[in-house]
Amino acid sequence: MASQEEVFKKMVSHCKEYGFVFPSSEIYDGLGAVYDYGQNGVELKNNIKRYWWEAMTRLHENIVGIDAAIFMHPTTWKASGHVDAFNDPLIDNKDSKKRYRADVLIEDLLAKYDEKIEKEVSKASKKFGDSFDEQKFRETNPRVLEHQAKRDEIHARFKKAMNDNDLAELKQIIVDYEIVDPISGTKNWTDVRQFNLMFSTEMGSTADGSMKIYLRPETAQGIFVNYLNVQKTGRMKLPFGIAQIGKAFRNEIVARQFVFRMREFEQMEMQFFIKPGTELDWFAKWKETRLRWHKALGLGDEKYRFHDHDKLAHYANAATDIEFEMPFGFKEVEGIHSRTNFDLSQHAKYSGKKIEYFDPETNSSYTPYVIETSIGVDRMFLSIMCAAYKEEVLENGESRVVLSLPPALAPVKACVMPLVKKDGLPEKAREIMADLKFDYNVQYDEKDSIGKRYRRQDAIGTPFCVTVDHDTLTDGCVTLRDRDTMEQERIKIADLSSRIEEKVSFKALLRKVAND
Ligand code: GAP
């Protein structure tokens, strides 16, 4: 059986071969950690965005959307703390000349200890079968205990170093635990330094005096600076939220795992403004609501977990990540943060404007607190792709690659195919397609055998294939083939639209998020 790593590599090639994701400016050999979405990728991405947008703004009367500019006044980033503190600790290896994030090197080491423990557990589980008591084994096996103790020791030092912003200690951990460069295999490290992740550029001509501005590293600040505009023009009452989808840019030191860590990416962020003192209740509610949104897609409930932050930003009083099990481990897809009134207070301070809410219930004014939910579109795309990509061996011995995408998110909902390219079948197929296209993104395909056409649609995750044959012309029926079961069923053309709708319905998906 192929390893997770091999399957991941195949999935990445599949993304390119079937028009989902291409390296940016590939004819010039690409640009590090920048990607373009192809004809199928953009449809899937748009559907993810639609799912998020509608779940936020339609299912919640008190959440509205905005679309702020990428360029913002540079003081925004001073106020938000990004100019001074949006840094990653970097370290260079003097032999390979490669640059790494010191925290990631240490996290990788921690992950190695986790792997060692899991290996021991899985070996023992196979050996003892049904009589295996996993909890007891974890608590008593000497090798597991040894690995766990080492892990805990490293973790405690790492957590403290990160909390104290102690760069020398981060370097010392790398030295003490003999972390080697994965490329050169050596321990010849520089000191750890801070590296600001924001891209900057100049606005205006130099003759007039130009201004250094930044490409936004998060969309959230566009929401904070518009808090008063939206609250006043929308006559919004607390609690209320502002949602936004847009590009963000970070000069990541280590960009890896395909679209997981990019230098240009897209975020879907929502800031929920609340009364101070209610934040921990709202934090718990948003954790639950967001997890439900993920789980409704049916990718597997066991693939999600929360990871509460060890290191809280000084202004946050709770923070968690929703992690998804990728082939390279559980990884953050979404962050949920209780950010107190830090951002609004900072903008009030730097702009000199009063940014407050007049509460008619208490007859007093205060700066609202904020719960933020922040998810990367590209990471969501990746998690869906990883869960959906499957290589199957069929009963007849043939194999197929299928993307079991959540039907509502699939780029193409149905492909209409005439059995042969003659006898009026193409015309009939086109007629059916001309009707369906008002409801769904549908394709027409008349090339190659039906089997090959099915495989092409499986590979892009199309939930249905609709075949028009000679009988169709007389009985008004078509063959509907299901992507997942591969079962074929004869149904009336008149019932086609409703049958497709049953499976790909956005409404049904949204109802799940609202009612589950
Ligand atoms: N406003 C809060 C914020 O930006 P974050 O944890 O830095 O928080 C939120 O980012 C989400 O944005 C992450 O959970 C991830 O899904 C996505 N994200 C962050 N950096 C990314 C990158 N370099 N490439 C792709 N997605 C990224």
Coordinates of C-alpha atoms and ligand atoms in Angstrom, one line a residue:
M1 CA 0.0 0.0 0.0
A2 CA 1.2 3.5 -0.8
S3 CA 2.4 5.6 2.1
Q4 CA 0.6 8.8 3.1
E5 CA 3.4 10.8 1.7
E6 CA 3.2 9.0 -1.7
V7 CA -0.6 9.5 -1.8
F8 CA 0.0 13.2 -1.0
K9 CA 2.4 13.6 -3.8
K10 CA 0.0 11.9 -6.2
M11 CA -2.8 14.2 -5.1
V12 CA -0.6 17.2 -5.8
S13 CA 0.2 15.9 -9.3
H14 CA -3.5 15.2 -9.8
C15 CA -4.3 18.8 -8.9
K16 CA -2.1 20.0 -11.8
E17 CA -3.1 17.3 -14.3
Y18 CA -6.8 18.0 -13.8
G19 CA -6.7 21.8 -13.8
F20 CA -7.1 22.4 -10.0
V21 CA -3.8 24.1 -9.1
F22 CA -0.8 25.2 -11.1
P23 CA 2.5 26.6 -9.9
S24 CA 2.4 30.4 -10.4
S25 CA 4.1 31.7 -13.6
E26 CA 5.2 28.1 -14.4
I27 CA 6.7 28.9 -17.8
Y28 CA 9.3 30.9 -15.8
D29 CA 9.9 27.9 -13.5
G30 CA 7.3 29.1 -10.9
L31 CA 7.5 31.4 -7.9
G32 CA 8.1 30.0 -4.4
A33 CA 5.0 29.2 -2.5
V34 CA 2.7 31.0 -4.9
Y35 CA 0.0 29.1 -6.8
D36 CA -2.6 29.7 -9.5
Y37 CA -6.0 27.9 -9.4
G38 CA -7.1 26.3 -12.7
Q39 CA -10.4 25.9 -14.3
N40 CA -11.6 23.2 -11.8
G41 CA -9.7 24.6 -8.8
V42 CA -11.4 28.0 -9.1
E43 CA -14.9 26.4 -9.1
L44 CA -14.1 24.4 -6.0
K45 CA -12.6 27.4 -4.3
N46 CA -15.6 29.6 -5.2
N47 CA -17.9 27.0 -3.8
I48 CA -15.9 26.8 -0.5
K49 CA -16.2 30.6 -0.3
R50 CA -19.9 30.5 -1.0
Y51 CA -20.4 27.9 1.7
W52 CA -18.6 30.0 4.3
W53 CA -20.2 33.3 3.2
E54 CA -23.7 32.0 3.2
A55 CA -23.2 30.1 6.5
M56 CA -22.0 33.4 8.1
T57 CA -24.1 36.1 6.5
R58 CA -27.4 34.2 5.7
L59 CA -27.6 32.0 8.7
H60 CA -26.9 34.8 11.1
E61 CA -29.1 37.9 10.9
N62 CA -26.5 39.8 12.9
I63 CA -23.6 39.1 10.6
V64 CA -22.9 41.3 7.6
G65 CA -20.1 41.2 5.0
I66 CA -17.6 43.8 3.7
D67 CA -14.9 43.8 1.1
A68 CA -12.1 46.1 2.2
A69 CA -9.1 47.1 0.1
I70 CA -5.8 45.2 0.3
F71 CA -3.9 48.4 0.7
M72 CA -4.4 50.2 4.0
H73 CA -3.0 53.3 5.7
P74 CA 0.4 52.2 7.1
T75 CA -0.5 53.3 10.6
T76 CA -3.0 50.4 10.6
W77 CA -0.1 48.0 10.9
K78 CA 1.6 50.0 13.5
A79 CA -1.6 50.1 15.6
S80 CA -2.2 46.3 15.1
G81 CA 1.3 45.5 16.2
H82 CA 2.3 43.9 12.9
V83 CA 5.1 46.4 12.2
D84 CA 6.8 45.6 15.5
A85 CA 5.8 42.1 16.3
F86 CA 4.6 40.1 13.2
N87 CA 7.8 38.1 13.3
D88 CA 9.0 34.5 13.0
P89 CA 12.2 33.3 14.7
L90 CA 14.5 32.3 11.8
I91 CA 17.7 30.3 11.8
D92 CA 20.1 29.6 9.0
N93 CA 22.2 26.5 8.4
K94 CA 25.7 27.6 7.4
D95 CA 26.4 24.5 5.3
S96 CA 23.2 24.2 3.3
K97 CA 22.6 28.0 3.3
K98 CA 19.0 27.1 4.0
R99 CA 16.7 29.2 6.2
Y100 CA 14.3 27.6 8.7
R101 CA 11.8 28.7 11.3
A102 CA 13.4 27.8 14.6
D103 CA 10.0 27.0 16.2
V104 CA 9.1 24.7 13.3
L105 CA 12.4 22.7 13.7
I106 CA 11.5 22.2 17.4
E107 CA 7.9 21.3 16.6
D108 CA 9.1 18.8 14.1
L109 CA 11.3 17.2 16.8
L110 CA 8.2 17.0 19.1
A111 CA 6.3 15.4 16.3
K112 CA 9.0 12.8 16.0
Y113 CA 8.5 11.8 19.6
D114 CA 4.8 11.6 19.1
E115 CA 5.4 9.3 16.1
K116 CA 7.7 7.1 18.2
I117 CA 5.0 6.7 20.8
E118 CA 2.3 6.0 18.3
K119 CA 4.5 3.3 16.7
E120 CA 5.0 1.6 20.0
V121 CA 1.3 1.6 20.6
S122 CA 0.4 0.3 17.2
K123 CA 3.0 -2.5 17.4
A124 CA 1.6 -3.6 20.8
S125 CA -2.0 -3.3 19.6
K126 CA -1.2 -5.7 16.7
K127 CA 0.6 -8.1 19.0
F128 CA -2.0 -8.3 21.7
G129 CA -5.1 -7.9 19.5
D130 CA -8.5 -7.6 21.3
S131 CA -7.0 -8.0 24.8
F132 CA -4.9 -4.8 24.3
D133 CA -5.5 -2.2 27.0
E134 CA -4.2 1.0 25.3
Q135 CA -4.5 3.3 28.2
K136 CA -2.6 1.0 30.5
F137 CA 0.1 0.4 27.9
R138 CA 0.6 4.2 27.5
E139 CA 0.8 4.6 31.3
T140 CA 3.2 1.7 32.0
N141 CA 5.4 0.8 28.9
P142 CA 9.0 1.9 29.7
R143 CA 9.8 2.9 26.1
V144 CA 6.6 5.0 25.8
L145 CA 7.2 6.6 29.2
E146 CA 10.8 7.4 28.2
H147 CA 9.7 9.1 24.9
Q148 CA 6.9 10.9 26.7
A149 CA 9.2 12.3 29.4
K150 CA 11.7 13.5 26.7
R151 CA 8.8 15.1 24.8
D152 CA 7.4 16.8 27.9
E153 CA 10.9 18.2 28.8
I154 CA 11.4 19.7 25.3
H155 CA 7.9 21.0 25.2
A156 CA 8.2 22.8 28.5
R157 CA 11.4 24.5 27.5
F158 CA 9.9 25.4 24.0
K159 CA 6.7 26.8 25.5
K160 CA 8.6 29.0 27.9
A161 CA 11.0 30.2 25.3
M162 CA 8.1 31.1 22.9
N163 CA 6.2 32.9 25.7
D164 CA 9.3 34.8 26.8
N165 CA 10.3 35.5 23.2
D166 CA 13.7 34.1 24.2
L167 CA 15.6 33.6 20.9
A168 CA 18.8 32.4 22.7
E169 CA 16.9 29.7 24.4
L170 CA 15.3 28.6 21.1
K171 CA 18.8 28.2 19.7
Q172 CA 19.9 26.3 22.8
I173 CA 17.0 23.8 22.4
I174 CA 18.2 23.2 18.9
V175 CA 21.7 22.7 20.1
D176 CA 20.9 20.6 23.1
Y177 CA 18.7 18.2 21.3
E178 CA 21.1 18.0 18.3
I179 CA 18.6 19.0 15.7
V180 CA 20.2 18.7 12.3
D181 CA 19.5 20.4 9.0
P182 CA 17.4 18.0 6.9
I183 CA 19.4 18.9 3.8
S184 CA 23.1 19.1 5.0
G185 CA 22.6 16.8 8.0
T186 CA 24.8 19.2 10.0
K187 CA 24.4 21.2 13.2
N188 CA 26.2 24.3 12.0
W189 CA 23.5 26.8 12.9
T190 CA 23.5 30.6 13.1
D191 CA 21.9 32.4 16.0
V192 CA 18.1 32.8 15.9
R193 CA 16.8 36.2 14.7
Q194 CA 13.4 37.8 14.3
F195 CA 12.1 38.2 10.7
N196 CA 9.1 40.4 9.8
L197 CA 6.7 38.6 7.5
M198 CA 5.0 41.6 5.9
F199 CA 5.6 42.5 2.3
S200 CA 6.0 46.3 1.7
T201 CA 5.9 48.5 -1.4
E202 CA 5.8 52.2 -2.2
M203 CA 2.7 54.2 -2.9
G204 CA 2.8 57.5 -4.9
S205 CA 5.6 59.0 -7.0
T206 CA 8.9 59.7 -5.4
A207 CA 8.6 63.4 -6.6
D208 CA 5.6 63.9 -4.4
G209 CA 7.1 61.9 -1.6
S210 CA 6.1 58.3 -1.6
M211 CA 4.7 56.3 1.3
K212 CA 5.8 52.8 2.5
I213 CA 2.7 50.7 2.6
Y214 CA 2.2 47.0 3.3
L215 CA 0.3 44.2 1.6
R216 CA -2.1 43.2 4.3
P217 CA -1.0 40.1 6.2
E218 CA -4.5 39.4 7.4
T219 CA -7.9 40.6 6.3
A220 CA -9.1 41.3 9.9
Q221 CA -7.7 44.8 10.2
G222 CA -9.9 45.9 7.2
I223 CA -12.9 44.9 9.5
F224 CA -11.6 46.6 12.6
V225 CA -11.1 49.9 10.9
N226 CA -14.6 49.7 9.4
Y227 CA -16.3 48.8 12.7
L228 CA -17.8 52.3 13.2
N229 CA -18.9 52.6 9.5
V230 CA -20.8 49.3 9.6
Q231 CA -22.2 49.7 13.1
K232 CA -23.6 53.1 12.3
T233 CA -24.8 52.6 8.7
G234 CA -26.2 49.2 9.4
R235 CA -27.6 50.3 12.8
M236 CA -26.1 47.2 14.2
K237 CA -26.7 46.2 17.8
L238 CA -24.2 44.2 19.9
P239 CA -23.6 41.3 19.5
F240 CA -23.0 41.5 15.8
G241 CA -20.4 40.3 13.3
I242 CA -18.6 41.5 10.2
A243 CA -17.4 38.9 7.7
Q244 CA -14.9 39.2 4.9
I245 CA -13.1 37.1 2.3
G246 CA -9.9 38.3 0.7
K247 CA -6.3 38.0 -0.2
A248 CA -3.5 38.2 2.5
F249 CA 0.2 38.1 2.0
R250 CA 3.0 36.9 4.2
N251 CA 6.7 36.5 3.4
E252 CA 6.8 33.0 4.9
I253 CA 10.3 31.8 5.7
V254 CA 9.5 28.2 5.2
A255 CA 6.8 27.7 2.6
R256 CA 5.9 24.0 2.2
Q257 CA 3.3 21.4 1.8
F258 CA 1.8 22.7 -1.4
V259 CA -1.0 25.3 -0.7
F260 CA -0.8 24.7 3.0
R261 CA 1.7 27.6 3.6
M262 CA 1.7 30.2 0.8
R263 CA 3.1 33.7 0.4
E264 CA -0.1 34.9 -1.2
F265 CA -3.3 33.2 0.1
E266 CA -6.9 33.9 0.9
Q267 CA -8.6 34.2 4.2
M268 CA -12.3 34.1 5.4
E269 CA -12.5 36.0 8.6
M270 CA -15.3 37.1 10.9
Q271 CA -15.0 39.5 13.8
F272 CA -17.9 39.1 16.3
F273 CA -18.3 42.2 18.4
I274 CA -19.6 41.6 21.9
K275 CA -20.1 43.0 25.3
P276 CA -17.0 42.7 27.6
G277 CA -17.4 39.9 30.0
T278 CA -19.4 37.7 27.7
E279 CA -16.4 36.6 25.6
L280 CA -15.7 33.2 27.0
D281 CA -19.4 32.1 26.4
W282 CA -19.2 33.4 22.8
F283 CA -15.8 31.8 22.3
A284 CA -17.3 28.4 23.3
K285 CA -20.3 29.0 21.0
W286 CA -18.2 29.9 18.0
K287 CA -16.0 26.9 18.6
E288 CA -19.0 24.7 18.4
T289 CA -20.6 26.5 15.4
R290 CA -17.4 26.4 13.4
L291 CA -16.7 22.8 14.0
R292 CA -20.3 22.0 12.9
W293 CA -19.6 23.9 9.7
H294 CA -16.6 21.7 9.0
K295 CA -18.3 18.4 10.0
A296 CA -21.4 19.1 7.8
L297 CA -19.2 18.5 4.7
G298 CA -19.0 14.8 5.7
L299 CA -15.2 14.4 5.3
G300 CA -15.1 12.3 8.5
D301 CA -15.8 13.6 12.1
E302 CA -12.6 11.9 13.4
K303 CA -10.5 14.1 11.1
Y304 CA -11.0 17.2 13.2
R305 CA -9.7 18.2 16.6
F306 CA -9.2 21.4 18.6
H307 CA -5.8 22.5 19.6
D308 CA -5.8 25.0 22.4
H309 CA -2.9 27.5 22.2
D310 CA 0.0 27.1 24.6
K311 CA 1.2 30.6 23.8
L312 CA -1.5 33.3 24.0
A313 CA -0.9 36.7 22.5
H314 CA -0.8 39.3 25.3
Y315 CA -4.2 40.7 24.3
A316 CA -6.0 37.3 23.9
N317 CA -7.7 35.5 26.7
A318 CA -8.5 32.3 24.8
A319 CA -7.4 30.8 21.5
T320 CA -7.8 27.5 19.7
D321 CA -7.2 26.0 16.3
I322 CA -9.4 23.6 14.4
E323 CA -7.0 21.1 13.1
F324 CA -7.6 18.7 10.2
E325 CA -5.9 15.4 9.7
M326 CA -3.8 15.9 6.5
P327 CA -1.5 13.2 5.2
F328 CA 1.3 15.0 7.0
G329 CA -0.4 15.1 10.4
F330 CA -3.1 17.1 12.1
K331 CA -2.7 20.7 11.0
E332 CA -4.3 24.1 11.6
V333 CA -7.1 25.0 9.2
E334 CA -8.9 27.6 11.3
G335 CA -8.1 29.8 14.3
I336 CA -10.7 31.0 16.8
H337 CA -9.5 33.8 19.0
S338 CA -10.9 35.8 21.9
R339 CA -9.1 39.1 21.2
T340 CA -10.5 41.3 23.9
N341 CA -10.8 45.0 22.9
F342 CA -7.2 45.1 21.8
D343 CA -7.6 45.9 18.1
L344 CA -10.3 48.5 18.5
S345 CA -8.5 50.2 21.4
Q346 CA -5.3 50.4 19.4
H347 CA -7.0 51.9 16.4
A348 CA -8.8 54.4 18.7
K349 CA -5.4 55.3 20.2
Y350 CA -3.5 55.7 16.9
S351 CA -6.3 57.4 14.9
G352 CA -7.5 59.7 17.7
K353 CA -11.1 58.6 17.0
K354 CA -13.5 57.4 19.6
I355 CA -14.3 53.8 18.7
E356 CA -17.0 52.7 21.1
Y357 CA -20.5 51.3 21.3
F358 CA -23.3 53.0 23.1
D359 CA -25.3 50.3 24.8
P360 CA -28.9 51.4 25.1
E361 CA -29.5 48.6 27.7
T362 CA -27.0 49.9 30.2
N363 CA -27.0 53.5 29.0
S364 CA -23.2 53.4 28.8
S365 CA -20.4 53.4 26.2
Y366 CA -17.6 50.9 25.9
T367 CA -15.2 49.4 23.5
P368 CA -16.6 46.0 22.4
Y369 CA -14.7 42.8 22.8
V370 CA -14.1 40.5 19.8
I371 CA -14.3 36.9 19.0
E372 CA -12.5 36.2 15.7
T373 CA -12.9 33.1 13.5
S374 CA -10.3 33.0 10.8
I375 CA -9.9 30.3 8.2
G376 CA -7.7 29.9 5.1
V377 CA -9.5 29.2 1.9
D378 CA -6.4 27.4 0.5
R379 CA -6.0 25.2 3.6
M380 CA -9.7 24.4 3.4
F381 CA -9.2 23.5 -0.2
L382 CA -6.3 21.3 0.7
S383 CA -8.1 19.5 3.4
I384 CA -11.0 18.8 1.1
M385 CA -8.7 17.5 -1.6
C386 CA -6.7 15.3 0.8
A387 CA -9.9 13.7 2.1
A388 CA -11.4 13.4 -1.3
Y389 CA -8.5 11.9 -3.4
K390 CA -9.0 8.1 -3.6
E391 CA -7.4 5.4 -5.7
E392 CA -9.8 2.5 -6.0
V393 CA -9.6 -1.0 -7.3
L394 CA -12.9 -2.0 -8.8
E395 CA -14.6 -5.4 -8.7
N396 CA -13.6 -6.1 -12.3
G397 CA -9.9 -5.5 -11.4
E398 CA -9.7 -2.1 -13.1
S399 CA -8.7 0.9 -11.1
R400 CA -10.0 4.4 -10.9
V401 CA -9.0 7.7 -9.3
V402 CA -12.0 9.5 -7.9
L403 CA -12.4 12.7 -6.0
S404 CA -15.2 12.1 -3.5
L405 CA -15.7 15.8 -3.1
P406 CA -18.7 17.0 -1.0
P407 CA -21.2 17.2 -3.9
A408 CA -22.3 20.8 -3.1
L409 CA -18.7 21.9 -3.5
A410 CA -17.8 19.9 -6.7
P411 CA -16.6 22.1 -9.6
V412 CA -19.0 20.3 -12.1
K413 CA -22.3 18.9 -10.9
A414 CA -23.1 16.8 -13.9
C415 CA -21.7 15.8 -17.3
V416 CA -24.1 15.1 -20.1
M417 CA -22.9 12.5 -22.7
P418 CA -24.5 11.2 -25.9
L419 CA -23.7 7.5 -26.2
V420 CA -22.6 8.0 -29.8
K421 CA -21.8 11.1 -31.8
K422 CA -24.7 10.5 -34.3
D423 CA -28.4 9.7 -34.7
G424 CA -29.5 12.9 -33.1
L425 CA -28.1 11.9 -29.7
P426 CA -25.7 14.9 -29.4
E427 CA -28.6 17.3 -30.2
K428 CA -30.7 15.7 -27.4
A429 CA -27.8 15.8 -25.0
R430 CA -27.2 19.5 -25.8
E431 CA -30.9 20.2 -25.2
I432 CA -30.8 18.6 -21.8
M433 CA -27.6 20.5 -20.9
A434 CA -29.1 23.8 -22.1
D435 CA -31.8 23.4 -19.5
L436 CA -29.6 22.2 -16.6
K437 CA -27.0 24.9 -17.1
F438 CA -29.3 27.5 -15.5
D439 CA -29.1 25.6 -12.2
Y440 CA -25.7 24.0 -12.2
N441 CA -22.2 24.1 -13.7
V442 CA -22.6 21.2 -16.2
Q443 CA -20.3 19.8 -18.9
Y444 CA -20.9 18.2 -22.2
D445 CA -18.6 15.3 -23.4
E446 CA -18.9 13.2 -26.5
K447 CA -15.3 12.1 -27.0
D448 CA -14.0 8.6 -26.3
S449 CA -15.8 5.6 -24.9
I450 CA -18.4 6.1 -22.1
G451 CA -16.0 4.3 -19.7
K452 CA -13.2 6.8 -20.4
R453 CA -15.6 9.7 -20.0
Y454 CA -16.8 8.4 -16.7
R455 CA -13.2 8.2 -15.5
R456 CA -12.5 11.8 -16.5
Q457 CA -15.5 13.0 -14.5
D458 CA -14.5 10.8 -11.5
A459 CA -11.1 12.4 -11.6
I460 CA -12.6 15.9 -11.1
G461 CA -15.2 14.8 -8.6
T462 CA -18.4 15.2 -10.8
P463 CA -21.3 13.7 -8.8
F464 CA -23.3 12.6 -11.8
C465 CA -23.0 11.5 -15.4
V466 CA -26.1 11.6 -17.6
T467 CA -26.0 9.4 -20.6
V468 CA -28.3 9.9 -23.6
D469 CA -28.9 6.8 -25.7
H470 CA -31.2 5.8 -28.6
D471 CA -34.1 4.9 -26.3
T472 CA -33.9 8.5 -24.9
L473 CA -35.4 9.7 -28.1
T474 CA -38.5 7.6 -27.7
D475 CA -38.9 7.1 -23.9
G476 CA -37.7 10.5 -22.7
C477 CA -35.4 8.8 -20.1
V478 CA -31.6 9.0 -19.5
T479 CA -29.1 6.9 -17.5
L480 CA -28.0 8.6 -14.4
R481 CA -24.6 7.3 -13.0
D482 CA -23.6 8.1 -9.5
R483 CA -19.9 9.0 -8.9
D484 CA -19.6 7.3 -5.5
T485 CA -21.6 4.0 -6.0
M486 CA -21.1 3.9 -9.8
E487 CA -24.7 2.6 -9.9
Q488 CA -26.7 3.5 -12.9
E489 CA -30.4 4.2 -13.0
R490 CA -32.8 5.0 -15.7
I491 CA -34.8 8.2 -14.9
K492 CA -37.1 10.6 -16.7
I493 CA -35.4 13.8 -18.1
A494 CA -38.1 15.7 -16.3
D495 CA -36.8 14.3 -13.0
L496 CA -33.2 15.0 -13.7
S497 CA -32.9 18.4 -12.1
S498 CA -34.6 17.4 -8.9
R499 CA -32.5 14.2 -8.6
I500 CA -29.3 16.2 -9.0
E501 CA -30.5 18.8 -6.5
E502 CA -31.1 16.2 -3.9
K503 CA -27.4 15.5 -3.8
V504 CA -25.7 18.8 -4.6
S505 CA -28.0 21.1 -2.7
F506 CA -26.4 24.0 -1.0
K507 CA -29.6 24.5 0.9
A508 CA -29.4 21.0 2.5
L509 CA -25.8 21.6 3.4
L510 CA -26.7 24.9 5.1
R511 CA -29.6 23.4 6.9
K512 CA -27.2 20.9 8.4
V513 CA -25.0 23.7 9.7
A514 CA -28.0 25.4 11.2
N515 CA -29.8 22.4 12.7
D516 CA -27.5 19.5 13.5
Ligands
GAP1 N1 -6.5 37.3 11.8 C1 -6.0 36.2 12.4 C2 -5.1 35.4 11.6 O1 -4.7 35.9 10.5 P1 -3.7 33.2 11.5 O2 -3.7 32.0 12.4 O3 -2.3 33.9 11.3 O4 -4.7 34.3 12.2 C3 -5.6 32.4 10.1 O5 -4.3 32.8 10.1 C4 -5.7 31.3 9.0 O6 -5.2 31.7 7.8 C5 -5.0 30.0 9.4 O7 -5.7 29.2 10.2 C6 -4.7 29.4 8.0 O8 -5.9 28.7 7.6 C7 -4.6 30.7 7.1 N2 -3.2 30.9 6.8 C8 -2.3 31.7 7.6 N3 -1.1 31.7 7.0 C9 -1.2 31.1 5.8 C10 -0.3 30.8 4.7 N4 0.9 31.3 4.8 N5 -0.8 30.1 3.7 C11 -2.0 29.6 3.6 N6 -2.9 29.9 4.6 C12 -2.5 30.6 5.7

